[in-house]
Coordinates of C-alpha atoms and ligand atoms in Angstrom, one line a residue:
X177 CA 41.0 10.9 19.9
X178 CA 42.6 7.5 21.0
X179 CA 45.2 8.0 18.7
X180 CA 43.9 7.9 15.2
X181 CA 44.0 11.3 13.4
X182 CA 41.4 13.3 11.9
X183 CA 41.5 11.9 7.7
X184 CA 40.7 14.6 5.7
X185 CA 37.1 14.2 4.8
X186 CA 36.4 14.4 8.4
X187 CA 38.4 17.5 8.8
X188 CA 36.0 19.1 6.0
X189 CA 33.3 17.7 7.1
X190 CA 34.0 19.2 10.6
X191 CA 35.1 22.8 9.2
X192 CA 32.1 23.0 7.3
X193 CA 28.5 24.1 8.4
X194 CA 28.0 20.4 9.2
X195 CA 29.6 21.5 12.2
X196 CA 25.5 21.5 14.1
X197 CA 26.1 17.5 13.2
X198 CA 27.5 16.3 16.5
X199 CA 30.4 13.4 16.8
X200 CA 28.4 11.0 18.5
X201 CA 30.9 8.0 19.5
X202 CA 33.7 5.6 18.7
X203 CA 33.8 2.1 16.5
X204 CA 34.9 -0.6 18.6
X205 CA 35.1 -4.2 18.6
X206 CA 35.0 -6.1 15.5
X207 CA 34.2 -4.0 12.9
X208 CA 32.6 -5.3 9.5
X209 CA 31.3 -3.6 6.3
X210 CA 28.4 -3.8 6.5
X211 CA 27.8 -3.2 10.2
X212 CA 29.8 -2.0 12.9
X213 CA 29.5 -0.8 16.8
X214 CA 30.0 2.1 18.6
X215 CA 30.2 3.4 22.0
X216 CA 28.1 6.2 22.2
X217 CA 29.0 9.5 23.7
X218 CA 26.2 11.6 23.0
X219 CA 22.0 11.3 23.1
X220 CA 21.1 8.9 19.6
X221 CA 18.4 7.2 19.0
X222 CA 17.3 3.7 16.7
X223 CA 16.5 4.3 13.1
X224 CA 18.7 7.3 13.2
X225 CA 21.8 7.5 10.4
X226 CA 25.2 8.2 10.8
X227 CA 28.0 8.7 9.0
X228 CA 31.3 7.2 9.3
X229 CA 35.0 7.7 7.6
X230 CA 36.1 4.6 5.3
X231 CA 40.3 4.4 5.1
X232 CA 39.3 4.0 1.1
X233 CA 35.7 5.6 0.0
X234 CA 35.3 8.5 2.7
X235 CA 32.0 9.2 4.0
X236 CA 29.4 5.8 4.6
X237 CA 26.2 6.6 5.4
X238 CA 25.0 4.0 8.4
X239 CA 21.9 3.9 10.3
X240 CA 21.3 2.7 14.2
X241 CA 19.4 -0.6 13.7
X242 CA 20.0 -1.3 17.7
X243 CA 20.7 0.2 21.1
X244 CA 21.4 -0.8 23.8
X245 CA 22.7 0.5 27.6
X246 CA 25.0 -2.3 28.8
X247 CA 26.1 -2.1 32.7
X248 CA 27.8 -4.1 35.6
X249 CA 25.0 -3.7 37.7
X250 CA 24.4 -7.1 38.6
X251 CA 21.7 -8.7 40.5
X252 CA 23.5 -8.7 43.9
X253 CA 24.0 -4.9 43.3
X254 CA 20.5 -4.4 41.9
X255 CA 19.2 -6.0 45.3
X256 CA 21.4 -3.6 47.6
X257 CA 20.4 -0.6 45.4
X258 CA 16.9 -2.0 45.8
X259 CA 17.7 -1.6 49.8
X260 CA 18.4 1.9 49.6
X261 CA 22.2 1.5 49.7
X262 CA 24.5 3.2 47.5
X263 CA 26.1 1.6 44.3
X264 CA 28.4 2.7 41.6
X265 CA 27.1 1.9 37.9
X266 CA 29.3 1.7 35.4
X267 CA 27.4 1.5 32.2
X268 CA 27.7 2.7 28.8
X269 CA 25.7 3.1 25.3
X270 CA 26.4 0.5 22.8
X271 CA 24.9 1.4 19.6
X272 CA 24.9 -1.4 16.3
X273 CA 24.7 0.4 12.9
X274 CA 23.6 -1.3 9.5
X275 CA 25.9 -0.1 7.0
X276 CA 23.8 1.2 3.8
X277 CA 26.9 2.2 1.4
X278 CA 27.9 5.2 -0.4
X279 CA 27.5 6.0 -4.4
X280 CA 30.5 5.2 -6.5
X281 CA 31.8 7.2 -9.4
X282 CA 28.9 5.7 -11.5
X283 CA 26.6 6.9 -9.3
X284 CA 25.9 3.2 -7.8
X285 CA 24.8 2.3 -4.4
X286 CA 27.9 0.3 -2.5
X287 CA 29.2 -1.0 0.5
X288 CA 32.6 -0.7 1.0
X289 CA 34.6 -3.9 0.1
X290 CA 36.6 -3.8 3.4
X291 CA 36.5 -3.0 7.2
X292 CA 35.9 0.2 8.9
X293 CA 38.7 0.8 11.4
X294 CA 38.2 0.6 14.7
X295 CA 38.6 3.5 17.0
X296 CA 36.8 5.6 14.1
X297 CA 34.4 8.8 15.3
X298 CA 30.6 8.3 14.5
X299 CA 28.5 11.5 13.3
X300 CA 25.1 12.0 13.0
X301 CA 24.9 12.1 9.1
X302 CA 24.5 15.4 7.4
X303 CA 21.0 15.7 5.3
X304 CA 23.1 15.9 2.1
X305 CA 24.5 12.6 2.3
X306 CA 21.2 11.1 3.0
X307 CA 19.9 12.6 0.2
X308 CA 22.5 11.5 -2.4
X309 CA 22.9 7.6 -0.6
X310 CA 19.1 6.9 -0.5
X311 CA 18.9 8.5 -4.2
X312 CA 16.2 11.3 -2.5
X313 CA 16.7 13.9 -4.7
X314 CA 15.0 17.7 -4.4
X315 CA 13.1 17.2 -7.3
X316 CA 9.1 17.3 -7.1
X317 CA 9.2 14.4 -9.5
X318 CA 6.9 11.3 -8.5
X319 CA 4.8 10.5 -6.0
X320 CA 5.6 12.8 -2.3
X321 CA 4.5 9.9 0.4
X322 CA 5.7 11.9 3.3
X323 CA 9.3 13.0 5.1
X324 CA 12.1 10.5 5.8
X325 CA 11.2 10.4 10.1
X326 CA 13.6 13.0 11.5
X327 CA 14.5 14.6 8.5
X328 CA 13.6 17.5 7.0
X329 CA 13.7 15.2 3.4
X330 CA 10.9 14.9 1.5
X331 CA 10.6 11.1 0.4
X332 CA 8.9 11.2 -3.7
X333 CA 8.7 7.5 -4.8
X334 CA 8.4 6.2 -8.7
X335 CA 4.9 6.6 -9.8
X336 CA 5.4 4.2 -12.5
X337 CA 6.6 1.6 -10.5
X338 CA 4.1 1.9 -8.3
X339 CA 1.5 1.9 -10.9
X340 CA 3.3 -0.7 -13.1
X341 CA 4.4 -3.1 -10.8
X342 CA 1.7 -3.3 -7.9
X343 CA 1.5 -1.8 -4.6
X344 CA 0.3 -3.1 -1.1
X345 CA -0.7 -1.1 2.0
X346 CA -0.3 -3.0 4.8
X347 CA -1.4 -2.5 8.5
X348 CA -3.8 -3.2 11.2
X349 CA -6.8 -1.1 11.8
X350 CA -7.1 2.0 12.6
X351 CA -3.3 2.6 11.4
X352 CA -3.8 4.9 8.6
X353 CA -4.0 2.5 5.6
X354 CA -7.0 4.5 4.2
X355 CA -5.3 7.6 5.1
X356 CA -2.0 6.8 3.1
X357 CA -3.7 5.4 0.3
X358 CA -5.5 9.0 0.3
X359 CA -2.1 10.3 0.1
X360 CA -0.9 8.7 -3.2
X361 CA -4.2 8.4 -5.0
X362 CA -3.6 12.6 -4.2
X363 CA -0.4 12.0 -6.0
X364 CA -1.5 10.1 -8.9
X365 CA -4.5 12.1 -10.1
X366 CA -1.5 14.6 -9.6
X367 CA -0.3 13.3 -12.4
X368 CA -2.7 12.3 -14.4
X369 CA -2.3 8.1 -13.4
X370 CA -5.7 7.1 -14.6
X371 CA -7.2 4.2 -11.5
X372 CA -10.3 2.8 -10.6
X373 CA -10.7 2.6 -6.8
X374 CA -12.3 -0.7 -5.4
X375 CA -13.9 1.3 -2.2
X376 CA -16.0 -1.5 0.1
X377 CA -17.0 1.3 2.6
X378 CA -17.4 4.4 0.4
X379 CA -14.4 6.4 2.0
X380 CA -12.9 7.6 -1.1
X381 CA -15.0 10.2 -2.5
X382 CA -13.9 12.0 -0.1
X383 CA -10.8 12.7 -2.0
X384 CA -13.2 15.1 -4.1
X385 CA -13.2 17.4 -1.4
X386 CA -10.6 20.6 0.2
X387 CA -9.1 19.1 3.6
X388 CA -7.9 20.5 6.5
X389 CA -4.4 19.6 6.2
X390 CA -2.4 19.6 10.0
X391 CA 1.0 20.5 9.7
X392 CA 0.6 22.0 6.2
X393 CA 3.4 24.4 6.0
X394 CA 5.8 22.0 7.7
X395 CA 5.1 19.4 4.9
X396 CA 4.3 21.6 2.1
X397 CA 0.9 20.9 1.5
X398 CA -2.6 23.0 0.2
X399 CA -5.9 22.3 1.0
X400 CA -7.1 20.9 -2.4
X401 CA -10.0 18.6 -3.9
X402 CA -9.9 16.2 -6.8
X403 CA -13.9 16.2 -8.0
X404 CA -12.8 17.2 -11.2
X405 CA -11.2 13.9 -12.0
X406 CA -13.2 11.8 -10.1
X407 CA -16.7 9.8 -11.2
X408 CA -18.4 7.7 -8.7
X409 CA -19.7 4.6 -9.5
X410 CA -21.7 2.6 -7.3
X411 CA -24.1 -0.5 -7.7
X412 CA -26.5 1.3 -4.9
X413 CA -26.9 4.9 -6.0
X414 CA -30.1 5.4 -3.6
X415 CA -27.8 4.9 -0.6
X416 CA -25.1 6.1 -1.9
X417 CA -26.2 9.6 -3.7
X418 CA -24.4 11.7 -6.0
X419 CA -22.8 8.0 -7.4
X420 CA -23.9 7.1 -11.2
X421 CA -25.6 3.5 -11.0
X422 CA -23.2 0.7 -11.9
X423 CA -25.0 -1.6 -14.2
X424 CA -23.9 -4.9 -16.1
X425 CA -25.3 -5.8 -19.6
X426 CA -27.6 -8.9 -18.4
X427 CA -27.4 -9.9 -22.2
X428 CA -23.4 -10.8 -22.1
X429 CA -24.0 -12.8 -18.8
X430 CA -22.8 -16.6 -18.8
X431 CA -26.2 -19.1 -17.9
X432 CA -24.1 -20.4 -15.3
X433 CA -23.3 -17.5 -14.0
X434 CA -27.0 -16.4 -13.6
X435 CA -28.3 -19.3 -12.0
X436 CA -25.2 -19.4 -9.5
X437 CA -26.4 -15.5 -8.7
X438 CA -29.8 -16.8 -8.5
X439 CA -28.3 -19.6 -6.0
X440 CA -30.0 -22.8 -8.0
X441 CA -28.7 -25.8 -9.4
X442 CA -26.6 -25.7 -12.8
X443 CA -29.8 -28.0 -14.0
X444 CA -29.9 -28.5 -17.8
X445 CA -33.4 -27.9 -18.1
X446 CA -32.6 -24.0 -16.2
X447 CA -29.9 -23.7 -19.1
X448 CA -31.9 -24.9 -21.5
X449 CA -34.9 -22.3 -20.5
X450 CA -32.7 -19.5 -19.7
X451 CA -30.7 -19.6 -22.9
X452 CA -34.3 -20.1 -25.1
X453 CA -35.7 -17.1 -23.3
X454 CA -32.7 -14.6 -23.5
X455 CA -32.1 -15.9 -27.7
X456 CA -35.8 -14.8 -28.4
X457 CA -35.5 -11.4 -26.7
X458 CA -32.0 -11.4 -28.0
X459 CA -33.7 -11.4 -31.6
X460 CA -37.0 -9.8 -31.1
X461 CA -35.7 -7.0 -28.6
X462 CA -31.4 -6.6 -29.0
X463 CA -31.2 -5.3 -25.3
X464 CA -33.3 -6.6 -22.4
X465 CA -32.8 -7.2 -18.8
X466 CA -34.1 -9.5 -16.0
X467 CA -37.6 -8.0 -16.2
X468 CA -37.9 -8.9 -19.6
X469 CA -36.9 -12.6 -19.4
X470 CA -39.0 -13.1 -16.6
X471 CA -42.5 -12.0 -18.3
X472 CA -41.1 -14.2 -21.1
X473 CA -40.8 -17.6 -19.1
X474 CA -43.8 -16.3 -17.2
X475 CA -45.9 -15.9 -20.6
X476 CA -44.4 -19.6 -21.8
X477 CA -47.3 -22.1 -20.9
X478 CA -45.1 -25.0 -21.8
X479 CA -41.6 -24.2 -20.2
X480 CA -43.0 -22.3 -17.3
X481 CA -40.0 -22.5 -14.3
X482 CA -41.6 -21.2 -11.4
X483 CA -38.4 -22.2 -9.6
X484 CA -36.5 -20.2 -12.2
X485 CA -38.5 -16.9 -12.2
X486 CA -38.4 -17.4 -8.8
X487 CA -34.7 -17.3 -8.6
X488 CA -34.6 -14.5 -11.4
X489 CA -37.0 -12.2 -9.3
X490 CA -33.9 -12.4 -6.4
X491 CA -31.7 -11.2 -9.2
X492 CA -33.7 -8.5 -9.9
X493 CA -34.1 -6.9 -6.9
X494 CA -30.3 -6.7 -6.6
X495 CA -30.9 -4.1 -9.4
X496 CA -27.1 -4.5 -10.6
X497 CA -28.5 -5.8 -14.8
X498 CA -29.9 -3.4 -17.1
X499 CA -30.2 -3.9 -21.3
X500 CA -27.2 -1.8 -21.4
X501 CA -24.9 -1.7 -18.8
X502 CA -22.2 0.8 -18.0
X503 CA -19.5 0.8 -20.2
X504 CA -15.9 0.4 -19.2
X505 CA -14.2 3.1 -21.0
X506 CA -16.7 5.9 -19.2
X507 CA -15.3 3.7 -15.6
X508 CA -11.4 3.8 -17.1
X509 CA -11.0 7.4 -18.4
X510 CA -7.2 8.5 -18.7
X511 CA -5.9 10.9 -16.2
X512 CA -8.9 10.0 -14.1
X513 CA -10.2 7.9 -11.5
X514 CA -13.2 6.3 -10.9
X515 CA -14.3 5.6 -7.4
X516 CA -16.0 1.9 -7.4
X517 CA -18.4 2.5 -4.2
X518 CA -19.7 -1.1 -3.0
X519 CA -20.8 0.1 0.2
X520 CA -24.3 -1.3 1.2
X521 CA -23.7 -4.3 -1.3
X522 CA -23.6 -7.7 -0.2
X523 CA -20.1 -9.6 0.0
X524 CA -21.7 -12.0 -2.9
X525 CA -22.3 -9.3 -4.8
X526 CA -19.1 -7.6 -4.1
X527 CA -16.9 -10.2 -5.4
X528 CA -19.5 -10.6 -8.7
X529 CA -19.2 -7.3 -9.4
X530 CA -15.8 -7.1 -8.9
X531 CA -14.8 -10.0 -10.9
X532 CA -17.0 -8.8 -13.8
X533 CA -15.1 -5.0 -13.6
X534 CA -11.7 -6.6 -13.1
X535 CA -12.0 -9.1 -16.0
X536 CA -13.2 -6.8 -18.3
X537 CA -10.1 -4.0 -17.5
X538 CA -8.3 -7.1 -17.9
X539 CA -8.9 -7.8 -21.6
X540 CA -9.7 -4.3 -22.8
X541 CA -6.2 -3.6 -21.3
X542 CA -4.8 -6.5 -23.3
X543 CA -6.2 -5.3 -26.4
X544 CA -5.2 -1.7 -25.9
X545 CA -8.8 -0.6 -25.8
X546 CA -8.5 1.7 -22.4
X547 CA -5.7 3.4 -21.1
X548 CA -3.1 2.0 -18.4
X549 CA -4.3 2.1 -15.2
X550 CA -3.9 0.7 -11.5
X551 CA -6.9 -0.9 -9.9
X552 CA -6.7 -0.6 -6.4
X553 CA -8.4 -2.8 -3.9
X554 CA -9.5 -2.1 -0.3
X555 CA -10.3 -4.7 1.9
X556 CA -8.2 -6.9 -0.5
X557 CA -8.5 -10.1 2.0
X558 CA -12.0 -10.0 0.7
X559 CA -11.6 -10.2 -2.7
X560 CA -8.3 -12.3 -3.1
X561 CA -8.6 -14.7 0.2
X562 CA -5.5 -17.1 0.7
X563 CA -8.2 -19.3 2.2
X564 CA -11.0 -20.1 0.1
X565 CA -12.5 -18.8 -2.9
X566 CA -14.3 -16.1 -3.9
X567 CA -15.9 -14.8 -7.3
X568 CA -13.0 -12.9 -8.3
X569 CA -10.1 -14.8 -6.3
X570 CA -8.9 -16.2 -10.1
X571 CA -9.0 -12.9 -12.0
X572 CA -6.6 -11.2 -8.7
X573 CA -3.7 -14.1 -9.5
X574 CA -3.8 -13.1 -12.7
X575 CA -3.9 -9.2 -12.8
X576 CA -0.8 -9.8 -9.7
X577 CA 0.9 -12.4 -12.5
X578 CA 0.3 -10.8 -15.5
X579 CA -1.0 -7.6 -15.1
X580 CA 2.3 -5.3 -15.5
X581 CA 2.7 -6.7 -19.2
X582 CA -0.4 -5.3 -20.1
X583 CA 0.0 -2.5 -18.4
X584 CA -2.9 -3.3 -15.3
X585 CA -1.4 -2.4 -12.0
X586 CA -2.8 -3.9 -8.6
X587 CA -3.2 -1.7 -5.3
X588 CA -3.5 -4.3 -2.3
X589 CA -4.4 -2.4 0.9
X590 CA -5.6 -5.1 3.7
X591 CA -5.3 -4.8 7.4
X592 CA -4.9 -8.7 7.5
X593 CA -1.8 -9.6 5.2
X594 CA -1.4 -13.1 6.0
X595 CA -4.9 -13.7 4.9
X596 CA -4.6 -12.5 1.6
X597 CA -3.3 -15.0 -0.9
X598 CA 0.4 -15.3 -1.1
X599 CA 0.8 -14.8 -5.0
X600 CA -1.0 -11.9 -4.9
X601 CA 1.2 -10.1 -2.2
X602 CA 4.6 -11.6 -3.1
X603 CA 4.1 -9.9 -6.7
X604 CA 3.9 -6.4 -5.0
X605 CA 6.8 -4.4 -5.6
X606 CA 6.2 -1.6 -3.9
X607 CA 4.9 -1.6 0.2
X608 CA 3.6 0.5 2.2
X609 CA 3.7 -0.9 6.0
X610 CA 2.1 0.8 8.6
X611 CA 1.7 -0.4 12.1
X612 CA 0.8 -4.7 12.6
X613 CA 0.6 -6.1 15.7
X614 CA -0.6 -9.5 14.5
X615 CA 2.4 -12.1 14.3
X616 CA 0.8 -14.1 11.6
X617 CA 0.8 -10.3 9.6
X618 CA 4.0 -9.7 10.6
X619 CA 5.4 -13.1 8.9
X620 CA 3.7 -12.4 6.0
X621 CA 4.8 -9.2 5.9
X622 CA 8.3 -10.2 6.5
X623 CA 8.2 -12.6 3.8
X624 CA 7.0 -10.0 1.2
X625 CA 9.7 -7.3 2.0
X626 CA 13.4 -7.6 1.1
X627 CA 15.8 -5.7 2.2
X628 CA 14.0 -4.7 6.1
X629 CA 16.6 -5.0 8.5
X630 CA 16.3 -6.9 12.0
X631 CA 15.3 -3.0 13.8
X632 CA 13.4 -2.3 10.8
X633 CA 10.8 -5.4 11.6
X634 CA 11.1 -5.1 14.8
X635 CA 9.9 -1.7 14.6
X636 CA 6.6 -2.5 12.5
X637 CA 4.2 -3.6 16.0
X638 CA 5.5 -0.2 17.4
X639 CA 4.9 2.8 14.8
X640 CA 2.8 4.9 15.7
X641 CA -0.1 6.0 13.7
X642 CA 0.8 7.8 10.3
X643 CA 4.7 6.6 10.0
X644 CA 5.1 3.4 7.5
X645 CA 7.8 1.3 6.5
X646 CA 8.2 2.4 2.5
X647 CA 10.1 -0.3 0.1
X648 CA 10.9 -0.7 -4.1
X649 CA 9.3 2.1 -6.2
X650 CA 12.6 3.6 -6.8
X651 CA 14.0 3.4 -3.1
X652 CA 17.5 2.1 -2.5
X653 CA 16.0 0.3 0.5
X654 CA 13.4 0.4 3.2
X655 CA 12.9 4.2 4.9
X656 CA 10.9 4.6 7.7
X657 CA 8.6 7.9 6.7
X658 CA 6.3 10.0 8.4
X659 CA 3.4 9.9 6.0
X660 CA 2.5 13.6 4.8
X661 CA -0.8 15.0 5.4
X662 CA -3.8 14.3 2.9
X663 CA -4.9 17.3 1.2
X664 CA -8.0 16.4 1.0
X665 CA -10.8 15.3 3.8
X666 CA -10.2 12.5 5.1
X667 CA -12.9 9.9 4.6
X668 CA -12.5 7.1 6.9
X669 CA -12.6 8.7 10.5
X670 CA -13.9 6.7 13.0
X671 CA -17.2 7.0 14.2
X672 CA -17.6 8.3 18.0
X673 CA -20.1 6.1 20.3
X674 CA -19.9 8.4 22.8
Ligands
ATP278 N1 -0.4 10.4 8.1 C1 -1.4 10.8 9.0 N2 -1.5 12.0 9.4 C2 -2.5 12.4 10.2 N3 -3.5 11.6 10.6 C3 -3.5 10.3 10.3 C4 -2.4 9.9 9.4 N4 -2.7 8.6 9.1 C5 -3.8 8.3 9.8 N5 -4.3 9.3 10.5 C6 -5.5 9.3 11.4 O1 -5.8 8.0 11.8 C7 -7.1 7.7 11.5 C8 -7.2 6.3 11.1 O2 -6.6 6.1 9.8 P1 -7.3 5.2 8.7 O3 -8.8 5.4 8.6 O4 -6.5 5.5 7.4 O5 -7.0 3.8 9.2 P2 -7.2 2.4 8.5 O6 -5.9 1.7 8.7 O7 -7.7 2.6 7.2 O8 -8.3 1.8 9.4 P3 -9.5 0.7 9.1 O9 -8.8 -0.6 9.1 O10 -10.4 0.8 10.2 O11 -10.0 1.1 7.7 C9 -7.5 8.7 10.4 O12 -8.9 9.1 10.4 C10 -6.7 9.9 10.7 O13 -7.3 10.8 11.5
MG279 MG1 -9.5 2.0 6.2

């Protein structure tokens, strides 16, 4: 063993049933603490962890953040291999590890404070040190995302860090954000999180129903629905059936408000009719709705706006105002979630309805009028653009600012990153990152997540469907994890043309 003896952690290590754990090179060169090279003698692959002995701390867990197969075939040789002569290759496997530490007598997460030697023998690291270094414990406690890619280790992440302290799901189409956010809203109702789920396509009541799971027994999962904690709300119940209707109270809307729905001109004399019409009814009636303030200014032979009514029959049709609209502690009911289902609304009306919703959590929550809750967004570009503005743009800065003090949590799930608004996304804590191709995405992206090593983001425009990139929520640092399979159906399958 080029002269260095065996210390005696690796002599246990190697007497013990970690035996099956193959020696699988030699440190050489310079060697650091918190990364180090070795020459690899057996078959090892990027992403994968090793172990390696310390002189002072015993057993570091590392993982390969880079590989590489370095040779003396030069061009010259390449061309007279390329002739069909014969050449001698000498080459050999140069692997680069990222140090991630080992756990002190306190239990804390450290690198060593000094260098690995050189000449030192690299193992593939036994499950048990994985386990205790990445602080993945055999508990059922939190939220189970998936299995740590290679590993039979299941990967639970802090559900009240994920609910407290906002959560994104990043990745490009088709990549499995819906499908992973399936997974943890599983987990949540789990536990009784209570959420309301933005849904712009109406792909999450899906999660009411028994899936098929693949790979069940390997992951550990049943075939289960949610219905019983789910309610559907949607603002278009004739498309979207079995959904209660999602109506505002058109009594507590702002003038302004109304006219900008109704897409006229802030004029006085608008206000001025609008707020005369809605005070009478207000007095003669208590609740009334569109309808009602239309026949009013229709029956006023003075103060007749044609262009108003006009504008207020648009308003109508949308159908989303009623004399009493749906209240927001039936929408936020603990332990539950309610499914926000937008599809076949217009993107006007999307943000409107979202900013309305989200503003109102907003200050129930600050008053400690509903329960604590996570509102998660799909499609989050579209409600919280970093270009533009839209309805509800305002009300997303401040949930993402100020939500966790109050006990609101944010879910962003986008498939373009970089085009949702950079306060928003730097203020989630926890990320989910599926694969991005985009380089735009991927600088956002990069920006947003600490602790990703260079492999780790280079990795991101190659994983392939259902593995993510999971950081915070009670990780010591960014795992790559095959995300486990939904229990439930699956709600966002692409449609076949052919
Ligand atoms: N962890 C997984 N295990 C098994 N299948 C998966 C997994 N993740 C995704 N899939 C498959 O990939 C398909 C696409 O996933 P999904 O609908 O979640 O993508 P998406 O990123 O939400 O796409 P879009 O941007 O179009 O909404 C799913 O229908 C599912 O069949
Ligand atoms: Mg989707």
């Amino acid at each position: 063993m080029d002269g260095i003896s065996l210390t005696e952690a690796e002599e246990d290590f190697q007497t013990e049933e970690t035996q099956s754990y193959g020696r699988v090179g030699v440190t050489f060169g310079d060697v650091g603490t918190t990364s180090l090279d070795f020459n690899a003698s057996a078959s090892v692959n990027k992403g994968e962890y090793v172990q390696i002995s310390h002189p002072d701390v015993g057993w570091v867990l590392g993982q390969i953040d880079k590989i590489e197969r370095q040779s003396d075939l030069s061009v010259e040789k390449a061309r007279e291999l390329n002739e069909g002569n014969d050449v001698e290759i000498d080459d050999t496997v140069v692997a680069e590890v990222n140090i991630i530490g080992f756990r002190d007598d306190k239990g804390l997460l450290r690198v060593p404070g000094n260098p690995f030697r050189a000449g030192e023998p690299v193992y593939l690291a036994e499950e048990d040190l994985i386990r205790e270094v990445l602080g993945l414990k055999k508990t059922k406690e939190g939220a189970y995302i998936g299995k740590l890619r290679g590993h039979d280790i299941k990967v639970n992440m802090n559900i009240n860090t994920i609910a407290q302290k906002h959560l994104s799901v990043l990745a490009k189409t088709g990549s499995g954000k819906s499908y992973t956010a399936g997974v943890i809203i599983e987990e949540m109702l789990k536990n009784d999180v209570t959420m309301v789920i933005l849904d712009p396509h109406g792909e999450y009541n899906s999660l009411a129903k028994p899936g098929d799971p693949p790979n069940s027994e390997e992951f550990d999962i049943d075939s289960k629905g949610y219905g019983e904690k789910l309610t559907e709300f949607s603002p278009n119940p004739e498309i979207n059936k079995g959904a209660q209707p999602l109506r505002f109270t058109f009594r507590n809307m702002d003038n302004k408000e109304i006219l900008d729905m109704c897409g006229l001109n802030k004029r006085r004399s608008y206000i001025n009719s609008l707020e005369n019409a809605k005070s009478k009814l207000a007095v003669k009636k208590g609740e009334f709705g569109v309808k009602d303030v239309i026949n009013l200014l229709k029956s006023n032979e003075e103060d007749n706006s044609t262009t108003l009514v006009k504008g207020l029959e648009k308003l109508k049709d949308k159908k989303i105002f009623a004399g009493k609209g749906t209240r927001i502690d039936d929408i936020v009911s603990e332990g539950r979630a309610s499914i926000i289902n937008l599809k076949g609304t217009p993107p006007d009306m999307q943000t409107f309805i979202v900013d309305k919703l989200a503003k109102s959590i907003f200050e129930l929550r600050k008053r400690d009028k509903i329960p604590p809750l996570i509102m998660l967004a799909e499609e989050s570009h579209n409600f919280c653009p970093q270009r533009g503005k839209v309805t509800c743009s305002n009300i997303f800065k401040t949930i993402a600012s100020e939500g966790r003090k109050f006990g609101l949590g944010l879910g962003i799930i986008t498939q373009r990153p970089a085009k949702v608004d950079k306060n928003v996304l730097s203020q989630c804590n926890t990320q989910i990152i599926l694969k991005v191709t985009n380089p735009n995405d991927l600088k956002a992206i990069e920006k947003s997540v600490e602790g990703m090593t260079k492999g780790m983001k280079e990795e991101i425009n190659r994983l392939p469907v259902g593995e993510a990139i999971l950081s915070g929520a009670g990780l010591s640092e960014p795992l790559l994890v095959q995300v486990r399979p939904r229990e439930t159906q699956d709600g966002g399958e692409s449609i076949k043309v052919i």
